[in-house]
Every structure is written in structure tokens, then in C-alpha cells.
XYZ file of C-alpha atoms in Angstrom:
481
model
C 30.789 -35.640 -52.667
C 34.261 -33.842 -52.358
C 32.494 -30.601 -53.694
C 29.528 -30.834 -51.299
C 32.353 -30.752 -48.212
C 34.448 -28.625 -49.286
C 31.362 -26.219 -49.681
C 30.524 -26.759 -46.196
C 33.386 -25.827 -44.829
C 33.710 -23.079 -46.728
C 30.194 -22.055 -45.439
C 31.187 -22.955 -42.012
C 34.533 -20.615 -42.179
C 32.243 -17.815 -43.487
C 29.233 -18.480 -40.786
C 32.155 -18.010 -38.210
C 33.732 -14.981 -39.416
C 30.452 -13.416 -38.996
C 29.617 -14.956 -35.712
C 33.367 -13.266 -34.623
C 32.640 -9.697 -36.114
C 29.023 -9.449 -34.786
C 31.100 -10.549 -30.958
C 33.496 -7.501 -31.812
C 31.070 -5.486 -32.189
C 28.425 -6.233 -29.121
C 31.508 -6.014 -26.893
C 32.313 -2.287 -28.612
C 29.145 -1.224 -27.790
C 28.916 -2.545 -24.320
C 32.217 -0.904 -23.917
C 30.994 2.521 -25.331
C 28.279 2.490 -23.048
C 29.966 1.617 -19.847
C 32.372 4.958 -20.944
C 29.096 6.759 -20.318
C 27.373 5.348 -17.382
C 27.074 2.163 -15.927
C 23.931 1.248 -17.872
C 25.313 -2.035 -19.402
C 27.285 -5.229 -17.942
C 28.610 -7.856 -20.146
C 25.431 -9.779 -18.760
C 23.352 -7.105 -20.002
C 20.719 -7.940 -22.827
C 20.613 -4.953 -25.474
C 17.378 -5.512 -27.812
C 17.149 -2.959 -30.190
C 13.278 -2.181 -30.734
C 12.820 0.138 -33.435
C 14.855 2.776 -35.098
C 14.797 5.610 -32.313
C 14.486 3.300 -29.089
C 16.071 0.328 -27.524
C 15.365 -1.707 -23.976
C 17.479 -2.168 -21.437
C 16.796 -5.469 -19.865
C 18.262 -4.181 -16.261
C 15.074 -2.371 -15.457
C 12.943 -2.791 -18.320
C 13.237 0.845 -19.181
C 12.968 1.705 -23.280
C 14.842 4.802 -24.181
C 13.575 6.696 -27.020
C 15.989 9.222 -29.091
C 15.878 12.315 -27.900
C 15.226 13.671 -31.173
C 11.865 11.416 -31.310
C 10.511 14.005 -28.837
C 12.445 17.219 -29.905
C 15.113 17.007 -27.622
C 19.080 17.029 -28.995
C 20.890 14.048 -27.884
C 24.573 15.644 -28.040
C 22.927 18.481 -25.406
C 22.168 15.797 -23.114
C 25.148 14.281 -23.038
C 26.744 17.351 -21.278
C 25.009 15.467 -18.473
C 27.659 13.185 -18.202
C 30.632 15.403 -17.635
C 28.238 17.165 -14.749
C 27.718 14.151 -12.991
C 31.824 13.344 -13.167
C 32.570 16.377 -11.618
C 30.607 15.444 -8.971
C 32.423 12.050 -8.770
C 35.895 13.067 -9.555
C 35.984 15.283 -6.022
C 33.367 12.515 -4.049
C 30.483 14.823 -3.853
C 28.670 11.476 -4.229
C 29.735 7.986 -4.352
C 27.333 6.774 -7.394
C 24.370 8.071 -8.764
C 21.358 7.729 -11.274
C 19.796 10.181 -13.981
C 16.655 10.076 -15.495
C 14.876 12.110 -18.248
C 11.412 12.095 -19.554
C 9.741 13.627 -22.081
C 6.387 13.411 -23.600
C 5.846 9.826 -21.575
C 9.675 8.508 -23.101
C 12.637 8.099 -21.675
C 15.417 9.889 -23.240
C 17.657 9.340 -20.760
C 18.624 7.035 -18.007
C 22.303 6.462 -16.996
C 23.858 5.118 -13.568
C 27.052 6.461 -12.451
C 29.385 5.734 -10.112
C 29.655 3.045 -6.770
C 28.212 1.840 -4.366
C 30.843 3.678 -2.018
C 33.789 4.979 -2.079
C 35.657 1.669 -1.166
C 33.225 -1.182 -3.179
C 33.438 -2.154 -6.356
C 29.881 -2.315 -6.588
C 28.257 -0.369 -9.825
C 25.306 1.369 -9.502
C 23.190 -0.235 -12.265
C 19.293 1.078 -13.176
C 17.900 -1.166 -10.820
C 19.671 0.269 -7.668
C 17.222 1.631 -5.021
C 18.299 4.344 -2.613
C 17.210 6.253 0.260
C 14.928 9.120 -1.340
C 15.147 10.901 2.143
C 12.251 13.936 1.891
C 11.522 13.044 -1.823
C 9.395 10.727 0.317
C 6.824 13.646 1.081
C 5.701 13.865 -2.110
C 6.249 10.387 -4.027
C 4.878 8.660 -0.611
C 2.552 10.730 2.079
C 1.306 13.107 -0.522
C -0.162 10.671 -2.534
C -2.160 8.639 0.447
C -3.626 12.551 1.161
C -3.886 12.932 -2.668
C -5.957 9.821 -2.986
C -8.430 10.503 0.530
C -8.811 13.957 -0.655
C -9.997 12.272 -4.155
C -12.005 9.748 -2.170
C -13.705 12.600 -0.513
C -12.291 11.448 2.979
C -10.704 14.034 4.282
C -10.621 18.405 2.740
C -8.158 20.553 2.652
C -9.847 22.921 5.352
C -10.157 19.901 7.659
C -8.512 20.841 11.380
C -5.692 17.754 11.764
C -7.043 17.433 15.206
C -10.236 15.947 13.996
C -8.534 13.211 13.333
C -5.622 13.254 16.107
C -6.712 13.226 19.296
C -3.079 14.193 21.149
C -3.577 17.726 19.064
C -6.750 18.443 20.714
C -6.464 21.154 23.635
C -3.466 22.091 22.143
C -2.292 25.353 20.393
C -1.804 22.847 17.585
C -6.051 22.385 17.339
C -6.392 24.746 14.840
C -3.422 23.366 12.727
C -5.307 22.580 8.984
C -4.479 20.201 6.237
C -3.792 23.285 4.146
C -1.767 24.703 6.645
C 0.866 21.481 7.036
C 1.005 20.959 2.855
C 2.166 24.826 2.933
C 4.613 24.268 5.932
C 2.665 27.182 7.628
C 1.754 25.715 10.737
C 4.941 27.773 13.019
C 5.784 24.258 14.265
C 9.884 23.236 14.682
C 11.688 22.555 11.710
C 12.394 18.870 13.538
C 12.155 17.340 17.284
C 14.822 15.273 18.767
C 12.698 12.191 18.986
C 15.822 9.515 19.171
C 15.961 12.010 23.145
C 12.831 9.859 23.910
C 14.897 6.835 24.046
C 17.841 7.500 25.582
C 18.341 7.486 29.748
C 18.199 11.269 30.651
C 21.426 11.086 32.605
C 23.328 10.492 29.224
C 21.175 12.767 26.457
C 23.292 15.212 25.919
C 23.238 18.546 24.085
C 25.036 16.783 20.821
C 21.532 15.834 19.740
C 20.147 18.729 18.886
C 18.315 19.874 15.465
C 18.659 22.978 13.747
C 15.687 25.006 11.846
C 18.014 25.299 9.325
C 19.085 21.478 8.851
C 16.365 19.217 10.665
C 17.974 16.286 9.429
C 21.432 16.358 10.574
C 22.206 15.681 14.038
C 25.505 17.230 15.821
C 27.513 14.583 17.626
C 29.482 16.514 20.695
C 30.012 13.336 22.602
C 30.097 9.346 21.764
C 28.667 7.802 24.492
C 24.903 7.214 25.366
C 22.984 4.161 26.903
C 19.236 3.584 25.655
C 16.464 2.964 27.731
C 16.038 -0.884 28.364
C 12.212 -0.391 28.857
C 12.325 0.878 25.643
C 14.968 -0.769 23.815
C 15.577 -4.626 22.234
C 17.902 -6.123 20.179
C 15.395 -8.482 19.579
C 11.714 -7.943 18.031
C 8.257 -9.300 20.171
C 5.430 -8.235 20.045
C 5.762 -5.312 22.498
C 8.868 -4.128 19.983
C 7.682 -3.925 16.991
C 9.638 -0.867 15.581
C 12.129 -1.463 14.236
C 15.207 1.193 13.848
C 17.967 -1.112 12.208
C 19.549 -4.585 12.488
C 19.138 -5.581 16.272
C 17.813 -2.430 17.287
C 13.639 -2.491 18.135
C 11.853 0.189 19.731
C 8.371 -0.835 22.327
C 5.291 0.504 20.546
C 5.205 3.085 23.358
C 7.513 5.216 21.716
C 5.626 5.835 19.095
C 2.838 7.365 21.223
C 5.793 9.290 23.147
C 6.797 10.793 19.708
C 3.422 12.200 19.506
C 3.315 13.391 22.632
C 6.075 15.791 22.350
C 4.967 17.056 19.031
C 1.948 17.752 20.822
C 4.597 19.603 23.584
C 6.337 21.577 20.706
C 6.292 25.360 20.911
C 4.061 27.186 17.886
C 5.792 29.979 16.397
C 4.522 32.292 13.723
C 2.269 30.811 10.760
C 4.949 31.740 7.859
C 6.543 29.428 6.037
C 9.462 27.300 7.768
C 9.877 23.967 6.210
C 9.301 21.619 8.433
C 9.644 17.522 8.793
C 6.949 17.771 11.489
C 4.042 18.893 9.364
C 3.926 15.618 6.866
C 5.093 13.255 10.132
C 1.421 14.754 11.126
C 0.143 14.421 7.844
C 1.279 10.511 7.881
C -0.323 10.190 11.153
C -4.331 11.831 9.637
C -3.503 9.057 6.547
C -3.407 6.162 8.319
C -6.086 7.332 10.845
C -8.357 7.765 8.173
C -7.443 5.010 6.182
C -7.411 2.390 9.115
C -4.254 1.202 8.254
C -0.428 1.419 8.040
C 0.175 4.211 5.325
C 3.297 2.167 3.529
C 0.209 -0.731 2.851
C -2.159 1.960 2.127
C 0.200 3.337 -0.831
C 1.015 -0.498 -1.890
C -2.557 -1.305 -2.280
C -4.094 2.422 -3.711
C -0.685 2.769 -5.993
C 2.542 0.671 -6.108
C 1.223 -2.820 -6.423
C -1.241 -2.206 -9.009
C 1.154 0.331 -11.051
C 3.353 -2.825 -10.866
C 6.139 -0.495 -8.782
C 7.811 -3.801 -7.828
C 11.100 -1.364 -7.000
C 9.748 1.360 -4.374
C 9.017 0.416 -0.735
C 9.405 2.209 2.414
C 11.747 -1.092 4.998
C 12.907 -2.360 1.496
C 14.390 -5.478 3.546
C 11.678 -6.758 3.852
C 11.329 -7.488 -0.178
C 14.919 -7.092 -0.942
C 18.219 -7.764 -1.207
C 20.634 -5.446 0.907
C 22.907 -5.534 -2.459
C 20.253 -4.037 -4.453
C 20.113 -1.149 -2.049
C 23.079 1.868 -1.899
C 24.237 2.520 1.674
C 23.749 6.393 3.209
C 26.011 6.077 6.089
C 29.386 4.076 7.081
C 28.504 4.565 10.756
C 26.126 6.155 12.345
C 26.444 6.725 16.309
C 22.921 6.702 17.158
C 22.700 2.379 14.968
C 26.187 1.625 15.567
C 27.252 0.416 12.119
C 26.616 0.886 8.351
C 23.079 2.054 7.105
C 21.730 0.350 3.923
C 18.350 -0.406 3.771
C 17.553 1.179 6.506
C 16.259 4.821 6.321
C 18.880 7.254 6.991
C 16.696 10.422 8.332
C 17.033 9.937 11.933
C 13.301 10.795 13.089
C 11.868 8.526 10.365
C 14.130 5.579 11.587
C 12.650 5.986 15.587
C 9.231 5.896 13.795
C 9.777 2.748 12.598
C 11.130 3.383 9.043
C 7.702 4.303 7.542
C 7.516 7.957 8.450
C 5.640 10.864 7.151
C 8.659 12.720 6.218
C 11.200 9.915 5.154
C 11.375 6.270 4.644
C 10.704 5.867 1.313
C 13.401 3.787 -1.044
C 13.165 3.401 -5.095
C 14.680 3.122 -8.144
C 14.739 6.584 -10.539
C 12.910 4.397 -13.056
C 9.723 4.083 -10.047
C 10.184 6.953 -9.194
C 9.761 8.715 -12.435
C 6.512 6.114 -12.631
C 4.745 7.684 -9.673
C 5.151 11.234 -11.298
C 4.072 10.464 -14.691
C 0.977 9.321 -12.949
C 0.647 12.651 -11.632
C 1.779 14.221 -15.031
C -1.327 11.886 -16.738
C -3.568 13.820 -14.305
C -3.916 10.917 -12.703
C -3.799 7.873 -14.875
C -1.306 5.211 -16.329
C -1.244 2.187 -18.705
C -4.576 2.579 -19.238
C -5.727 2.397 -15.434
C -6.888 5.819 -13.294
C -5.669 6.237 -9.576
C -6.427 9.982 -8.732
C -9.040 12.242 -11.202
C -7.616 14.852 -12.770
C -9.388 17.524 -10.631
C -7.451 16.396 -7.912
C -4.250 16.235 -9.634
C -4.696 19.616 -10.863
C -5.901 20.934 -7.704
C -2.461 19.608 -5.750
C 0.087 20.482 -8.372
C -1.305 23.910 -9.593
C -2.286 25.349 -5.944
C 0.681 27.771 -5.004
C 0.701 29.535 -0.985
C 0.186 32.885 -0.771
C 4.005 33.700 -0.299
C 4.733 31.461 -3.444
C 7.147 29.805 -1.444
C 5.358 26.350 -1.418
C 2.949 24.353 -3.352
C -0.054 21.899 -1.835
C 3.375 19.480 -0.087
C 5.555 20.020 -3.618
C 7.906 22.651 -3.206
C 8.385 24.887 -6.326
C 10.649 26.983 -8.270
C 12.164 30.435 -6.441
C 13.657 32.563 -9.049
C 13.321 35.606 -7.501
C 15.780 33.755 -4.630
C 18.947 32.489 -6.664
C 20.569 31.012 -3.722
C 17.777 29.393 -2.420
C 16.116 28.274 -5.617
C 15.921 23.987 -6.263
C 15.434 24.561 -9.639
C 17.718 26.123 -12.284
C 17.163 29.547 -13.745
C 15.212 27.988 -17.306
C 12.150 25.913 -15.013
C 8.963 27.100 -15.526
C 7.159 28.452 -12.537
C 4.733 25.526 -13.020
C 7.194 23.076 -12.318
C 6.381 20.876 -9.199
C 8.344 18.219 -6.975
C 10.970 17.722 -4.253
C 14.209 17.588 -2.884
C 16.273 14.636 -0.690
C 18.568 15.335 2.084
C 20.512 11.758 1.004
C 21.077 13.613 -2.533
C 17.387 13.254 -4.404
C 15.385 14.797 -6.365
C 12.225 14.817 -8.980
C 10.850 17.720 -10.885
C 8.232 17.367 -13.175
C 7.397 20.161 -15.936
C 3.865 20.231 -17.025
C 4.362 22.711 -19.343
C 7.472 21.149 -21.251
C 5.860 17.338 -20.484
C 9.053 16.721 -18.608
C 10.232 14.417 -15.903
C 13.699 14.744 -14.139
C 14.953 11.788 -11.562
C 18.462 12.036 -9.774
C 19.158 9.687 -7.289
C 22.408 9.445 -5.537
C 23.688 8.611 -1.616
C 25.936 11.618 -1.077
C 25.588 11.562 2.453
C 27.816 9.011 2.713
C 30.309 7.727 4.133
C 29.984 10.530 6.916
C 27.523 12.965 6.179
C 29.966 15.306 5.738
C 29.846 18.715 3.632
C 27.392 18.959 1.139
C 29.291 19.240 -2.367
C 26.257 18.847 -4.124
C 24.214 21.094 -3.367
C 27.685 23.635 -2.816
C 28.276 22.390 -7.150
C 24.716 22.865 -7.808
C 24.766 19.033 -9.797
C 20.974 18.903 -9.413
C 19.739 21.883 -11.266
C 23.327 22.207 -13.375
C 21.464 19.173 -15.173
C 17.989 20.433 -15.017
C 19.317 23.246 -16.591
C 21.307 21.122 -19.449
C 18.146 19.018 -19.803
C 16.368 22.374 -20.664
C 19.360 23.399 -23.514
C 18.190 20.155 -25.306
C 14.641 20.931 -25.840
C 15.253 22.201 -30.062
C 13.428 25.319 -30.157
């Protein structure tokens, strides 16, 4: 009997020590990780799955080894020191990367804060403002999948389908023509002018051809129409801007009206907001209903996209979303979760050229979709005709693809892309600090999400530090040749 206990204990003493080293050595590794990103909490779950991947219970998301796809995982970790260089002189607050390759994730790391002042990580599962990354993972697709559904064609006039076009020297405006950004129409209108009394719209809200997004602020003070204007929502105000700020459905039509008003300049390529805000407008027409339920019910819901939403309040938390602004003059107050493009936000937040909010993870989704000519897990949502049709069709200038902007190598300083992407590489750029690029020749997939407009919208470092293609081009140094 005395041999039996003092066996257990010394069984016990020995199940203990192990239980202490195998603690030791989870809380290493959570620590190593959190030196690279902010992919891990202590509350993360870490199941390893086979030899060359493991999931990551924050999004679901497997990662694969690098090498498992003929990529070098010590390359890709030059990603890292990118992004902190970035961080260490507040081009951007926090921020996610995410690599594909060959349908695997090889890499997907969060970075960073919330903001400058909160001690809020960025984790996988953050969602932020994807600004005009929204052309192509939102509006594109709704015209991808009428075009598919033999709906609408390319060499369809838009004012077939919009009556405030017709009579216009917009009437002869094509699909074609607003996917290429060749339609000579403004690079953005002033539509927040609509709703402010014309004794107090002054010339600080102006937009620029060469920035449609930002908006100079000359003066502070402005008073809003009260016809047009509610803190409170009815069913005469049903757009909403932000917190306590609704706009009447009238101004919607208004909106139209003075795109309709807009001046027509030459058809050469000048990107412009205007031409998918239009191309929004034919969707929902067409479709006979609001183009952010169109895309739920043709895409998001069924690919089980339970993280990408245009008015992401509406299903989520305001924590799981990364502000874009501190204050902003025209909402009075911080902007998180609200779109931060100021035309999309008088459309109601569900705009043709903005609106659109996601994690990198749903994000990369939606392209590898696209990428499968159309299909994934098993289920088809645009044939590959179509899919080939929109990501392979280049303008005449080469400037532009069918709504995906391309590659510009001849154009160093103007070029997205770094110097190593293939000319068939398609996607899109975000004012807020966004962008996706997919690489059909390569089988590659690049995410980065960040909020580096705020807390002020201030210079843009990175764009000025190149981050963006800096890691494309890194990303391209790990393929083993």
C-alpha cells in the first residue's frame, strides 16, 4: 500500500512537471508571435493541423508554409520590418497583411492599433473602411454577375437604364465607357453642397481632379438644411450619414440631378468616383433592389463572408471596426463604422464608389472567387467566361482594366504595383490605405488593410514610403525560382 502511494505521487510530480514545461512553452510561442504581428492573444487558440499549416482560431484562417507552395518563408518576413517603418513614423495607426498563393495562405499578420492613442490591437478579425477597394470587391461584382446573367452588356448606353441621363450629354455614356473611366465626367461632385443652406457653402468644399476624396476645409462653420436634415431617422430620412445625422430621401434624387448637371470633358481616361456611383445606380435598377442586398444574396451570404458589409453597424460591433477619422467637420465627431469617403456617406453609406468594410481574410475570399474563374468551395457564382472577360479586358490606353485598375510600368511614379507584377495582374487601391492585387499568372493574392487616414487625414506617408507595393514587391522575392 505504501509503494502504490508513493508511486502516485511520484507520477503526479512528473504529470506536473510536464503540464509546467508544455505552459512555458505555449506562452513562448504566443510571445514570439506577438513580436511579429498581433496575430495571437493569450486567449488565442493555436491548433496545429499538419506539418506545414496551423489555424488561427481569430478568423478561422489556416496558414500553410510558404515553402508548401514554393514560396521562402525568411523572404516574407522582410514584410514585417516594412510594415514597422510605416508604424514607427505613424504613416498608419495599425494594419493587416495578407498573402495567398495557390488557394493557401502563407501569410496573414495584424499590426499595429486601433489609433494612435488606444490600446486596442488590430487582430485578423478587424474590419476597416476599404474606401475605393469597394469598386471592385463590391459594385463590380453586382455588374459582373448581371453581365453573367445576361442582364445588362457592356455596349449598353447607362441611360437605358437611368432616366435623369437621358437628354443629357451624358446619353451616350456606355457601360464600357464608366469601367474604363472614359466617360470625361469630374473626378468627384461636391454632393455634401446639396445639403448645406447656400448662404453658408463655402468655397472650402471643393474637390480636386487630382484627389476626389479629400475635401479642403477653409472655414468651420456651416448650418445644414433643416428640410433636409434630422438627427433622428423616419421614414422621410432614411439615409443615414452617421450617428444622429439622416438625410430625406430627396437628396438622393438631388445627387443625381447634379451628376446629370456635371460638365463632360474629353473621353480619355480621368479616374473618376462618378462613373461606378453611376454604375451602382444601373445595378440596383436592374436588379430591383438595394445593391449592398443584391451582393449579400448573389455573393457574401452564401460564400459565408460573415465579415464584409457595406453600414457594418448594422451587424457589428463598433469595436470590431478601426476608426478613419478623429473628427470630421462635415459629422462632427469620430468616424468608425461609418464610411469615411465623403460622397459615399451623403449616399447613404452604400455607394457605388465607397462604402464597403471587411476583414483582409473576406476580402482575399471575394478575389479568390474571381481567381477560381468564378467558383469557391465547391459552389459557382460567375462562369469563367465572364471572369475572364472582366479581368483580362485592358482599355485601349492600357491605363485601365474592365473597373480593376492595372499595373503601369512604363509610369514609375504613378504605378500601384511594384516593378516585379506581371502586366496581368488585376485589382484596386483605397484612399483609407487599401489595397488587393491578385496575380493570375503567379496564383497570387495580396490584401493590405490599414486606416492611415487617420486621425486627420493628413499627409499621405504611405503612399510617399511606397508600403503597398514595397511588400508586393518582397512578396514577389519569395517566390523560389
Amino acid at each position: 500500500m505504501l509503494l502504490n502511494l508513493q508511486f502516485f505521487k511520484k507520477k503526479q510530480h512528473q504529470i506536473m512537471r510536464i503540464q509546467k514545461i508544455s505552459i512555458l512553452v505555449l506562452l513562448f510561442f504566443i510571445f514570439v508571435c506577438n513580436r511579429a504581428g498581433n496575430n495571437f492573444s493569450n486567449n488565442d487558440f493555436v491548433n496545429v493541423v499538419s506539418g506545414d499549416s496551423i489555424s488561427l482560431s481569430t478568423d478561422s484562417t489556416v496558414l500553410y508554409s510558404p515553402e508548401s507552395v514554393g514560396m521562402n518563408s525568411s523572404t516574407l518576413l522582410r514584410i514585417d520590418s516594412i510594415v514597422y517603418d510605416g508604424l514607427n513614423v505613424s504613416a498608419f495607426p495599425g494594419c493587416i497583411v495578407l498573402v495567398m498563393k495557390d488557394n493557401k495562405t502563407v501569410y496573414n499578420k495584424s499590426f499595429g492599433y486601433y489609433s494612435y492613442e488606444s490600446k486596442q490591437k488590430v487582430q485578423p478579425t478587424t474590419m476597416y473602411d476599404l474606401a475605393s477597394l469597394s469598386k471592385t470587391t463590391g459594385t463590380l461584382l453586382a455588374i459582373m454577375k448581371l453581365y453573367d446573367q445576361g442582364k445588362l452588356k457592356l455596349t449598353d448606353k447607362a441611360s437605358v437604364y437611368l432616366a435623369f441621363l437621358k437628354g443629357t450629354d451624358k446619353e451616350n455614356i456606355t457601360i464600357t465607357d464608366l469601367l474604363f473611366h472614359e466617360t470625361g465626367l469630374p473626378a468627384g461632385l461636391p454632393f455634401q453642397n446639396l445639403a448645406i443652406e447656400a448662404k453658408s457653402t463655402p468655397s472650402f468644399m471643393t474637390t480636386t481632379n487630382e484627389n476626389p476624396h479629400y475635401v479642403t476645409l477653409n472655414s468651420t462653420t456651416s448650418k445644414y438644411k433643416e428640410d433636409l436634415v434630422s438627427n433622428v431617422p423616419s421614414p422621410e430620412f432614411t439615409l443615414q450619414v452617421s450617428d444622429s445625422f439622416y438625410l430625406h430621401y430627396r437628396f438622393h434624387e438631388a445627387a443625381m440631378q447634379m451628376i446629370a448637371n456635371a460638365r463632360v470633358g474629353n473621353k480619355t481616361y480621368l479616374y473618376s468616383c462618378i462613373n461606378f456611383i453611376i454604375l451602382k445606380e444601373i445595378a440596383e435598377t436592374i436588379s430591383g433592389m438595394p445593391m449592398d442586398l443584391f451582393l449579400d444574396k448573389e455573393f457574401f451570404l452564401t460564400m459565408k463572408l460573415r465579415n464584409i458589409a457595406y453600414l457594418p453597424l448594422r451587424k457589428h460591433k463598433i469595436d470590431e471596426i478601426a476608426p478613419t477619422l478623429k473628427k470630421d467637420y462635415l459629422r462632427k465627431g469620430v468616424i468608425q463604422g461609418y464610411v469615411h469617403d465623403p460622397s459615399a456617406a451623403f449616399l447613404g453609406g452604400v455607394s457605388g464608389n465607397a462604402g464597403l468594410f471587411s476583414t483582409a481574410a473576406d476580402v482575399a475570399a471575394v478575389y479568390q472567387m474571381l481567381l477560381n474563374n468564378g467558383e469557391y468551395e465547391g459552389m459557382s457564382y460567375l462562369c469563367a467566361e465572364t471572369c475572364e472577360l472582366f479581368t483580362t479586358t485592358v482599355s485601349a490606353s492600357g491605363r485601365r482594366g474592365l473597373g480593376f485598375d492595372k499595373p503601369v510600368p512604363s509610369k514609375p511614379n504613378n504605378n500601384p504595383c511594384c516593378n516585379s507584377a506581371p502586366q496581368a495582374v488585376y485589382g484596386h487601391t483605397g484612399y483609407t490605405g487599401t489595397c488587393c492585387w491578385v496575380d493570375p499568372v503567379n496564383k497570387l493574392i495580396y490584401v493590405f488593410l490599414s486606416n492611415r487616414t487617420y486621425p486627420a487625414d493628413g499627409p499621405n506617408k504611405l503612399a510617399a514610403m511606397s508600403i503597398r507595393p514595397k511588400i508586393q514587391e518582397v512578396i514577389y522575392q519569395s517566390i523560389k525560382k
